[in-house]
mmCIF file of C-alpha atoms in Angstrom:
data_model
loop_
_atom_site.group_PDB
_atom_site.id
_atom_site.type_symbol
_atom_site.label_atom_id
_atom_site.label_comp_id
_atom_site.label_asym_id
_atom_site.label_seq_id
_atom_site.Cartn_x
_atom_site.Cartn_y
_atom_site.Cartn_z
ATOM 1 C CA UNK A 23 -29.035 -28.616 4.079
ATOM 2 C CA UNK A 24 -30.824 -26.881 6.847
ATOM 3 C CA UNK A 25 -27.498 -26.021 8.487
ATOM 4 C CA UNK A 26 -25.918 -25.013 4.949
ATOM 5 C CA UNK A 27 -28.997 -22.667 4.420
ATOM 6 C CA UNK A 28 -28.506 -21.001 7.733
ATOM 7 C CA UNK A 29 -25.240 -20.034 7.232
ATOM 8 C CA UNK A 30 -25.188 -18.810 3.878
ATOM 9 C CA UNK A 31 -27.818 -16.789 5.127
ATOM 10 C CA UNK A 32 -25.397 -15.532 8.197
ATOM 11 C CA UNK A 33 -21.900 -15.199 5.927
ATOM 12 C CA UNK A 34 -24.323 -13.231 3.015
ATOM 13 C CA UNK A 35 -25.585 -10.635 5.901
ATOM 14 C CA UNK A 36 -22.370 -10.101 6.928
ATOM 15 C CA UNK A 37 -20.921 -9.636 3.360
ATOM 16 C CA UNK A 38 -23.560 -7.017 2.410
ATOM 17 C CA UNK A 39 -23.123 -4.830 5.440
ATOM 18 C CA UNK A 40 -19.407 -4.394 5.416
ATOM 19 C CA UNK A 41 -20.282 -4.078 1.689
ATOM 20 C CA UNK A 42 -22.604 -0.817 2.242
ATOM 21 C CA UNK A 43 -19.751 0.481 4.540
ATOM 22 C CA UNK A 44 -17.148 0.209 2.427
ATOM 23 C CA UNK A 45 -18.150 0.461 -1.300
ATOM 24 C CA UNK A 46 -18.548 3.903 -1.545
ATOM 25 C CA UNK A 47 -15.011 4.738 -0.087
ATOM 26 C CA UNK A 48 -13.679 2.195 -2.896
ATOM 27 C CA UNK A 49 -15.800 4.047 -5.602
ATOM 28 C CA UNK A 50 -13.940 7.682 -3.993
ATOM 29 C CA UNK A 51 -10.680 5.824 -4.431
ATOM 30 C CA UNK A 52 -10.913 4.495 -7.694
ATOM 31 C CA UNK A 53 -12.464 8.152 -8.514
ATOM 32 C CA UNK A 54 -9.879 10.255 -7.362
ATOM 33 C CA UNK A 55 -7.031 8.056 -8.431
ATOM 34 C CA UNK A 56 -8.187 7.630 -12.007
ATOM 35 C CA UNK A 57 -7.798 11.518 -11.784
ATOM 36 C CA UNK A 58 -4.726 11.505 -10.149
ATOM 37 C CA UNK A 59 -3.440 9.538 -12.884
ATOM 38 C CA UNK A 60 -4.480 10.482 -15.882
ATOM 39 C CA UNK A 61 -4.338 14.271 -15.163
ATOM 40 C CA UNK A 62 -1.566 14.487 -12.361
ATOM 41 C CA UNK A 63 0.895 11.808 -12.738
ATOM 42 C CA UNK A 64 2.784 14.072 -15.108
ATOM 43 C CA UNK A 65 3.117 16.770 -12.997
ATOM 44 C CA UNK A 66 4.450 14.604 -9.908
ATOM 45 C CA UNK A 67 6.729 13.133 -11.722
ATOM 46 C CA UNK A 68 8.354 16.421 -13.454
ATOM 47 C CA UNK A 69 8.135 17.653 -10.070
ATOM 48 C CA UNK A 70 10.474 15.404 -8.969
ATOM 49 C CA UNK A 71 12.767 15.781 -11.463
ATOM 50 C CA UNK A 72 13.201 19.597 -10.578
ATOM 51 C CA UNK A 73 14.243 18.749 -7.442
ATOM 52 C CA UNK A 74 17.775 17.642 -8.576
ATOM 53 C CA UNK A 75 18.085 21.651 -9.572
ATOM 54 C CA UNK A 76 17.218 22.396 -6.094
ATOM 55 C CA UNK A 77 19.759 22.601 -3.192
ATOM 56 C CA UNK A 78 17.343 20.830 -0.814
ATOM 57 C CA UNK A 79 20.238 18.528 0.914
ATOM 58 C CA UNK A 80 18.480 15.850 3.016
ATOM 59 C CA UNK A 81 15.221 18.094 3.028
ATOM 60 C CA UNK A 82 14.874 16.347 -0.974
ATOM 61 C CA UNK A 83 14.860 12.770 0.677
ATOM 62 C CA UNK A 84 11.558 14.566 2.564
ATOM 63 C CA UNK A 85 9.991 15.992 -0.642
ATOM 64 C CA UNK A 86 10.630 12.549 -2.769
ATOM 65 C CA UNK A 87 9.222 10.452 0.069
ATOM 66 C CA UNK A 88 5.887 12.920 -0.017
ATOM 67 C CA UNK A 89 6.089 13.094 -3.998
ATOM 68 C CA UNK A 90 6.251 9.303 -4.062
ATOM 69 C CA UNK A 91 3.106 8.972 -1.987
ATOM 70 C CA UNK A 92 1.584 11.489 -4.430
ATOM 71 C CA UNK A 93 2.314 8.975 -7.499
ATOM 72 C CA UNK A 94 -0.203 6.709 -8.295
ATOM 73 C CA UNK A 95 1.817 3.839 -9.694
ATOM 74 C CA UNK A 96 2.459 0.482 -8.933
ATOM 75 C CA UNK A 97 6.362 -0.868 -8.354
ATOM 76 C CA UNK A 98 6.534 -2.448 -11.510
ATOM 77 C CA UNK A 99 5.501 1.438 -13.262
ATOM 78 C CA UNK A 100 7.264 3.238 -10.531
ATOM 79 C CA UNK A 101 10.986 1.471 -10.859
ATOM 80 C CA UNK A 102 11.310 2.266 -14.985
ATOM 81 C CA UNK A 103 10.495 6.267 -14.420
ATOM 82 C CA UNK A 104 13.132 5.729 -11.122
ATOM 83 C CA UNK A 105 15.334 4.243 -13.660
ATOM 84 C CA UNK A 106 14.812 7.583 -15.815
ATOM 85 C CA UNK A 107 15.383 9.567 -12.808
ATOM 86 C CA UNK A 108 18.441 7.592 -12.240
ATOM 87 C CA UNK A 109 19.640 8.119 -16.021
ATOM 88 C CA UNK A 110 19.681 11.704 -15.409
ATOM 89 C CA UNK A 111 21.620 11.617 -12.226
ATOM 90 C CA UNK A 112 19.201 11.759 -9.607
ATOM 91 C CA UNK A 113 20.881 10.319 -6.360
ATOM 92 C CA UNK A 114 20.585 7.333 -4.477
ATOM 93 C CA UNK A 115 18.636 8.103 -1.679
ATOM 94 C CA UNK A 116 16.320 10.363 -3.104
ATOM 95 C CA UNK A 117 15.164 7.430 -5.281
ATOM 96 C CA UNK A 118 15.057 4.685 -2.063
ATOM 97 C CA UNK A 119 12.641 7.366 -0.640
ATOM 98 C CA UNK A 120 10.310 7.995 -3.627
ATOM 99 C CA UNK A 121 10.119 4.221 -4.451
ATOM 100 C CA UNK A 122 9.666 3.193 -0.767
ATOM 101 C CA UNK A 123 6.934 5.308 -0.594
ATOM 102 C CA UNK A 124 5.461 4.534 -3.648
ATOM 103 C CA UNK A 125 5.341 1.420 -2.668
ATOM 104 C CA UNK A 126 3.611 2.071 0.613
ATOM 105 C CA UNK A 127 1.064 3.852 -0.633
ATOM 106 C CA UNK A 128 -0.701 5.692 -3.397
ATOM 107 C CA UNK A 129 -3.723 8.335 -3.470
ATOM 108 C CA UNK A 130 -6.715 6.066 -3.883
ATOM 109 C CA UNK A 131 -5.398 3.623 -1.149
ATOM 110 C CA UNK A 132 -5.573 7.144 1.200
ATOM 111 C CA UNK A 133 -9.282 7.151 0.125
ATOM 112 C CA UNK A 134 -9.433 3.486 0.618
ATOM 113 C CA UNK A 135 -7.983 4.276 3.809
ATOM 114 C CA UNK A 136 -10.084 6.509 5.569
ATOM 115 C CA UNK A 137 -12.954 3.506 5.569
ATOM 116 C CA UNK A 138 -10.742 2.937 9.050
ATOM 117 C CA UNK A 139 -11.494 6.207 10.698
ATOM 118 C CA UNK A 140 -9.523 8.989 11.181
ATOM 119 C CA UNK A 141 -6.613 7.956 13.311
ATOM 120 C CA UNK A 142 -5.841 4.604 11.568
ATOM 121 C CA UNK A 143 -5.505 6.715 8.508
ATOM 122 C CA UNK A 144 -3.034 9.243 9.990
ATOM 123 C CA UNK A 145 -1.200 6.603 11.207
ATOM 124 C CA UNK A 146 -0.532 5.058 7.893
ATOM 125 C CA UNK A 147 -0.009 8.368 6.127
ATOM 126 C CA UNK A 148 2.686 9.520 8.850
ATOM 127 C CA UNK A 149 4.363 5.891 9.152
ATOM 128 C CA UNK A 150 4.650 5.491 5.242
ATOM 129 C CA UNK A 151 5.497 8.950 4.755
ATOM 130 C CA UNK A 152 8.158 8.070 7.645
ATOM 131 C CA UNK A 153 9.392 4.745 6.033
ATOM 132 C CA UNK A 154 10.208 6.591 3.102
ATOM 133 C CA UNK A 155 12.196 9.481 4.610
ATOM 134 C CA UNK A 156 13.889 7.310 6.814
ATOM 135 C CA UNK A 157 15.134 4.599 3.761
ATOM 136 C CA UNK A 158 16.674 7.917 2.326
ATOM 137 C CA UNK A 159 18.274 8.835 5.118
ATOM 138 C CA UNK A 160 19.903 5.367 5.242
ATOM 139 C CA UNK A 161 20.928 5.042 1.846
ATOM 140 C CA UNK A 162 22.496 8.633 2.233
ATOM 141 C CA UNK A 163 24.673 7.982 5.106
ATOM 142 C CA UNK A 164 25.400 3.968 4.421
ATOM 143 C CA UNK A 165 25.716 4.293 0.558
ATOM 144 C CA UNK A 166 26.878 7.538 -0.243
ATOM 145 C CA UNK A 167 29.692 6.738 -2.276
ATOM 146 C CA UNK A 168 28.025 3.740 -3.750
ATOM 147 C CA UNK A 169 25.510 2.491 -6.029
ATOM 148 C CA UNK A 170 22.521 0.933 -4.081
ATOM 149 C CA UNK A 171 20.380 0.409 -7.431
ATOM 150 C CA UNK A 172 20.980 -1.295 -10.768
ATOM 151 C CA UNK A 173 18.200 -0.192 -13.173
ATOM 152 C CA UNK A 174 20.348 -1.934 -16.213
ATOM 153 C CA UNK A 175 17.257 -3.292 -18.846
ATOM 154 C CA UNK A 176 14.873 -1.138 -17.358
ATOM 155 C CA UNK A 177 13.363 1.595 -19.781
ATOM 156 C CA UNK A 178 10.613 4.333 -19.304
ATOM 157 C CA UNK A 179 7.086 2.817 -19.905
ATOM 158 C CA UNK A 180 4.372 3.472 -22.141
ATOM 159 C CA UNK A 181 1.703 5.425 -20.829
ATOM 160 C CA UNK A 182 -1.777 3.553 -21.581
ATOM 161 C CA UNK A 183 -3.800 7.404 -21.247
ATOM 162 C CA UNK A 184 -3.036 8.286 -24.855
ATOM 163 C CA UNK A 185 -6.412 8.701 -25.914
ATOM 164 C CA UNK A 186 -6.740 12.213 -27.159
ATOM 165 C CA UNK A 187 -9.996 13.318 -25.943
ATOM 166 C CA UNK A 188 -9.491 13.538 -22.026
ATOM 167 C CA UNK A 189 -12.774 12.142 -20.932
ATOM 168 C CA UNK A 190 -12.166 9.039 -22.542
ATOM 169 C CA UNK A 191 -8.848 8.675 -21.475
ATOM 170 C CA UNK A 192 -10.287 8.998 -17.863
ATOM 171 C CA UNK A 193 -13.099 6.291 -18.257
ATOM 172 C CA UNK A 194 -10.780 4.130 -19.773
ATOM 173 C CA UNK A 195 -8.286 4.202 -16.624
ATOM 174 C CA UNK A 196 -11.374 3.837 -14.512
ATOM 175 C CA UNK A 197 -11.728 0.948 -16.171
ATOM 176 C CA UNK A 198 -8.613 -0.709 -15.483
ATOM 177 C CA UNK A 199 -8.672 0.242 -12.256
ATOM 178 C CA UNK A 200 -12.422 -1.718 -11.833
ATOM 179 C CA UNK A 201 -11.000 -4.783 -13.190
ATOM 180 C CA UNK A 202 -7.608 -4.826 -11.367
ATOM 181 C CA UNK A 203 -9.275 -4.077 -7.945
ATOM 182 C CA UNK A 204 -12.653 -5.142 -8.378
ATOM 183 C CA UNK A 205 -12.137 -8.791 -7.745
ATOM 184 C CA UNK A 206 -9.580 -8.236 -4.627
ATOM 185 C CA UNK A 207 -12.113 -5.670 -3.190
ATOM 186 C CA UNK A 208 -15.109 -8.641 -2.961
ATOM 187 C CA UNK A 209 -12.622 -11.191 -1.876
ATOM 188 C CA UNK A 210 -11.445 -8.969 1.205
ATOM 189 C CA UNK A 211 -15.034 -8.344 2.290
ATOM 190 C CA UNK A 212 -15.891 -11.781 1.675
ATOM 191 C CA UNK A 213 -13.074 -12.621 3.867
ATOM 192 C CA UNK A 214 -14.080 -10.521 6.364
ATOM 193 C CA UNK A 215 -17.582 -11.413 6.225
ATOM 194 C CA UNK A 216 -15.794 -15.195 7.118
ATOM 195 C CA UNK A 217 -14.334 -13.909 9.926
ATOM 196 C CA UNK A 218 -16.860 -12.364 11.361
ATOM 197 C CA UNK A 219 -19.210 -15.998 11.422
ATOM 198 C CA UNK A 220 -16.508 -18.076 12.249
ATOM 199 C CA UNK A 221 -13.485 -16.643 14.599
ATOM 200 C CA UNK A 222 -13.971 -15.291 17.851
ATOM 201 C CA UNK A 223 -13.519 -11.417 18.739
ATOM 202 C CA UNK A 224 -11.340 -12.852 21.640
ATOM 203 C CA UNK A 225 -9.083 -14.382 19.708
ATOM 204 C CA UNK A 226 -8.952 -11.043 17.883
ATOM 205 C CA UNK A 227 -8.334 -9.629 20.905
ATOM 206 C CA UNK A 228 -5.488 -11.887 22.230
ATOM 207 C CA UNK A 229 -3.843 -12.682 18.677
ATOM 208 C CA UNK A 230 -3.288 -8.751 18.108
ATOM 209 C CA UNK A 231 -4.683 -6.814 20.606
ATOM 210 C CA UNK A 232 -3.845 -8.823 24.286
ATOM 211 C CA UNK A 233 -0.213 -9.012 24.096
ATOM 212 C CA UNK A 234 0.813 -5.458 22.064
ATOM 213 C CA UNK A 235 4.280 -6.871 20.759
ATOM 214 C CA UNK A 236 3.385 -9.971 19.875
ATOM 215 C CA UNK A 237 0.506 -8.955 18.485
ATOM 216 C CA UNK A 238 2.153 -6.560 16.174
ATOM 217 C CA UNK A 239 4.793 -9.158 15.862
ATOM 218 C CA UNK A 240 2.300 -11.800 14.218
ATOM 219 C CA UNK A 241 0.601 -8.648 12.530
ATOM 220 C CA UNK A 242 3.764 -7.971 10.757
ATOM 221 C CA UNK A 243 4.430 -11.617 9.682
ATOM 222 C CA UNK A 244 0.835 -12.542 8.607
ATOM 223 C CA UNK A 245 1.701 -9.477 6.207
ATOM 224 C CA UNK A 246 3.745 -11.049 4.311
ATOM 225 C CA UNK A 247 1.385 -13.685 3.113
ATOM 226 C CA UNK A 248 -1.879 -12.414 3.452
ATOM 227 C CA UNK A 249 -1.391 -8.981 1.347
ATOM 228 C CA UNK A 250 -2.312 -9.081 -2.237
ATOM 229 C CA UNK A 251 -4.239 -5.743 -3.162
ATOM 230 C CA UNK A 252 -4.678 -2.862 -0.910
ATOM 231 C CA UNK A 253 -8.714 -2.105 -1.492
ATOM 232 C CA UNK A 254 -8.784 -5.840 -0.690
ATOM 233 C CA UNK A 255 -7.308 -5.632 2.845
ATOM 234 C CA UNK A 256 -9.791 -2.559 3.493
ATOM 235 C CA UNK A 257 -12.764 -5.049 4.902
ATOM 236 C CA UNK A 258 -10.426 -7.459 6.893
ATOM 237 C CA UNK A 259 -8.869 -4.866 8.654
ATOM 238 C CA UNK A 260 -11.582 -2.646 9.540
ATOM 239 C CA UNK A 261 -13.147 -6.093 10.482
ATOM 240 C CA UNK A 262 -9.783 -6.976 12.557
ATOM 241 C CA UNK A 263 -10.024 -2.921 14.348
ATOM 242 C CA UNK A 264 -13.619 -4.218 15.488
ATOM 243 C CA UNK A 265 -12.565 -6.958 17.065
ATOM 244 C CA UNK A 266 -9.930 -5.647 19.102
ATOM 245 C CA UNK A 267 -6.813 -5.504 16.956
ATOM 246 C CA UNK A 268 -4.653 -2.553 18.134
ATOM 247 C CA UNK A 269 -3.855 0.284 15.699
ATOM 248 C CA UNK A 270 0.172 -0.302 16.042
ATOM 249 C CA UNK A 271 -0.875 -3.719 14.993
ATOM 250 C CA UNK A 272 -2.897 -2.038 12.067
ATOM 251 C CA UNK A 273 0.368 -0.022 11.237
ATOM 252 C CA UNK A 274 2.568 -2.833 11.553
ATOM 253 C CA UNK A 275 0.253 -5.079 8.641
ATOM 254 C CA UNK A 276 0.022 -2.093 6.407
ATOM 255 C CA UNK A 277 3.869 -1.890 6.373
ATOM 256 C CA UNK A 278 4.683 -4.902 5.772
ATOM 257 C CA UNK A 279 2.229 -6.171 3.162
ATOM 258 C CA UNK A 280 2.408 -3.702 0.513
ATOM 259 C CA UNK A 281 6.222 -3.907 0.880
ATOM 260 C CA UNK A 282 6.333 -7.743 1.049
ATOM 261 C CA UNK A 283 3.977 -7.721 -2.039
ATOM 262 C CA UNK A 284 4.896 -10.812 -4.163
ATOM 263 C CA UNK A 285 4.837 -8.604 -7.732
ATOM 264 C CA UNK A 286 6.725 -5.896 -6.101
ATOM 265 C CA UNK A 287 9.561 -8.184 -4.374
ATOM 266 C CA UNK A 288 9.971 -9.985 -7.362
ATOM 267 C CA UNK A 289 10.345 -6.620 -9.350
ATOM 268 C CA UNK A 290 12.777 -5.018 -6.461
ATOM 269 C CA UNK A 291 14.949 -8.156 -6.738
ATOM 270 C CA UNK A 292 16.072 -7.369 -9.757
ATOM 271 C CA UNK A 293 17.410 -3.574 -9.546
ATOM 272 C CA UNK A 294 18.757 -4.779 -5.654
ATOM 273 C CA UNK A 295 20.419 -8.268 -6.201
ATOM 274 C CA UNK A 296 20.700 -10.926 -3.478
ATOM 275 C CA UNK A 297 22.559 -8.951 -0.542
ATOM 276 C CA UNK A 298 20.579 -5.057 -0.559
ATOM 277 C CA UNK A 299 17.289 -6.865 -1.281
ATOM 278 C CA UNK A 300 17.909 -8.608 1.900
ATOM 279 C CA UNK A 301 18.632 -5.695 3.589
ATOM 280 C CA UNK A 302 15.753 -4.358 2.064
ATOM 281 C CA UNK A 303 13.271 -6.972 3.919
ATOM 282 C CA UNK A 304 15.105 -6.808 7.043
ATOM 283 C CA UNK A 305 14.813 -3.023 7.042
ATOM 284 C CA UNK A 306 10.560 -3.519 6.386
ATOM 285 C CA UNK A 307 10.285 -6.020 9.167
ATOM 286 C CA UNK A 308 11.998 -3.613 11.729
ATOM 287 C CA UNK A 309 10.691 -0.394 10.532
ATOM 288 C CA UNK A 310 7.212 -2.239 10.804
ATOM 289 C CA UNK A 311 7.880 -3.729 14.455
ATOM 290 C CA UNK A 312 9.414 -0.055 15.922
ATOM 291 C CA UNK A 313 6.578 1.468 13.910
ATOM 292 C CA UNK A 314 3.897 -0.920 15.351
ATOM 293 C CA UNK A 315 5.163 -0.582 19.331
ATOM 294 C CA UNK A 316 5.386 2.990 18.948
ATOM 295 C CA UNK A 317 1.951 3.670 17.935
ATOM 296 C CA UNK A 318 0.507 1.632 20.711
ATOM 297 C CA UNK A 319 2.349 3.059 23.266
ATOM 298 C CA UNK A 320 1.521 6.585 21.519
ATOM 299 C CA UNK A 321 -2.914 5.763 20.704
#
């Protein structure tokens, strides 16, 4: 019992200070993206749809890639207005970049974000921002004569922020946004707080940080099945940074989980099919790898 004491006592230390680091920077988030959404999401999204008006050329695939990093939906609200956009003849590859972004990342994971310091955040705002522009550009030249998407089924959602009077409407998506990050955003520092007692910072250091391309290589593939909810991976990877994981490693994991994402593969299977949402994972895992080497070799 002694023992058990002892390291509850250990495990709850740990918890609390990562807590104090991190809670107001999940608070900001929350904050600002409540805002974002309830008072901006409009405006991003008409925004994109004035760029089919707009003789941009391949410089739209860079605006809808920026605009979808702007938008602070999930996949599952981002594919239906894609679908719109679709509807009304938007192209291909402007779409791949918007979505891939949007996927990637949204304003209040930015906030989240900067818990990691400066660089690690410019590095994930440049390599999504990057991911996007470059899925564009892929689609443009490798599908440009044919359909990549099939939004069939899918309609425009229901916005929840109906209530008339704005300041409710804004507490109200706070709200939401509590519960549906709240629980992720303990687990992660709990998580973290486990790592901390129990693993090494030299196996840290030689699982991502030793060996850079195999450490960005198993940063990449744990991912996959470690990423649930972005405010939740906050803790364990500013917890990983400490312990010697490199920042291309850092990239490489915040590529690939948010893209790997169980709700939002299962939701991108169905407007891909079989073959392009292969291509589709293939494409993460090597954008994610070149993205990873390239920022070690760069910080």
């Amino acid at each position: 019992m002694a023992w058990l004491r002892r390291e509850w006592i250990y495990i709850w230390y740990y918890f609390t200070v990562q807590f104090q680091q991190i809670f107001g920077w999940w608070v900001l988030g929350m904050v600002i993206g409540s805002a974002v959404s309830v008072f901006a999401k409009d405006h991003i999204h008409r925004a994109f749809c004035t760029l089919q008006v707009k003789r941009l050329g391949l410089l739209g695939i860079v605006a809808a890639s920026a605009l979808g990093i702007a938008s602070p939906l999930c996949m599952y609200g981002t594919i239906p207005i894609a679908a719109s956009f679709s509807k009304g003849g938007m192209k291909d590859s402007w779409l791949a970049a918007f979505m891939m972004s949007s996927i990637l990342l949204n304003p209040q994971l930015i906030v989240y974000s900067a818990a990691l310091g400066g660089t690690v955040l410019a590095v994930r705002i440049v390599s999504c921002f990057l991911c996007g522009i470059t899925a564009g550009l892929l689609l443009h030249f490798f599908y440009k004569d044919k359909s990549f998407f099939n939004f069939s089924g899918f309609a425009e959602p229901k916005s929840r922020d109906t209530d008339p009077n704005l300041g409710v409407r804004y507490l109200k998506n706070l709200w939401r946004n509590v519960k549906a990050t709240g629980l992720y955003f303990l687990a992660g520092i709990l998580l973290s707080a486990l790592f901390q007692r129990y693993v090494p910072a030299e196996a840290m250091t030689a699982l991502f940080g030793g060996n850079e391309a195999l450490g960005v290589l198993m940063a990449a593939t744990i991912g996959v099945p470690l990423y649930a909810c972005g405010g939740g991976t906050i803790p364990l990877l500013q917890q990983w940074l400490w312990e010697g994981m490199s920042t291309g490693s850092a990239a490489s994991f915040m590529l690939t989980g948010p893209s790997t994402k169980i709700t939002n593969l299962g939701a991108l299977k169905i407007v891909l099919g079989v073959k392009r949402f292969l291509l589709y994972l293939a494409y993460v895992m090597v954008f994610s790898l070149a993205t990873g080497l390239v920022v070690n070799w760069l910080v």
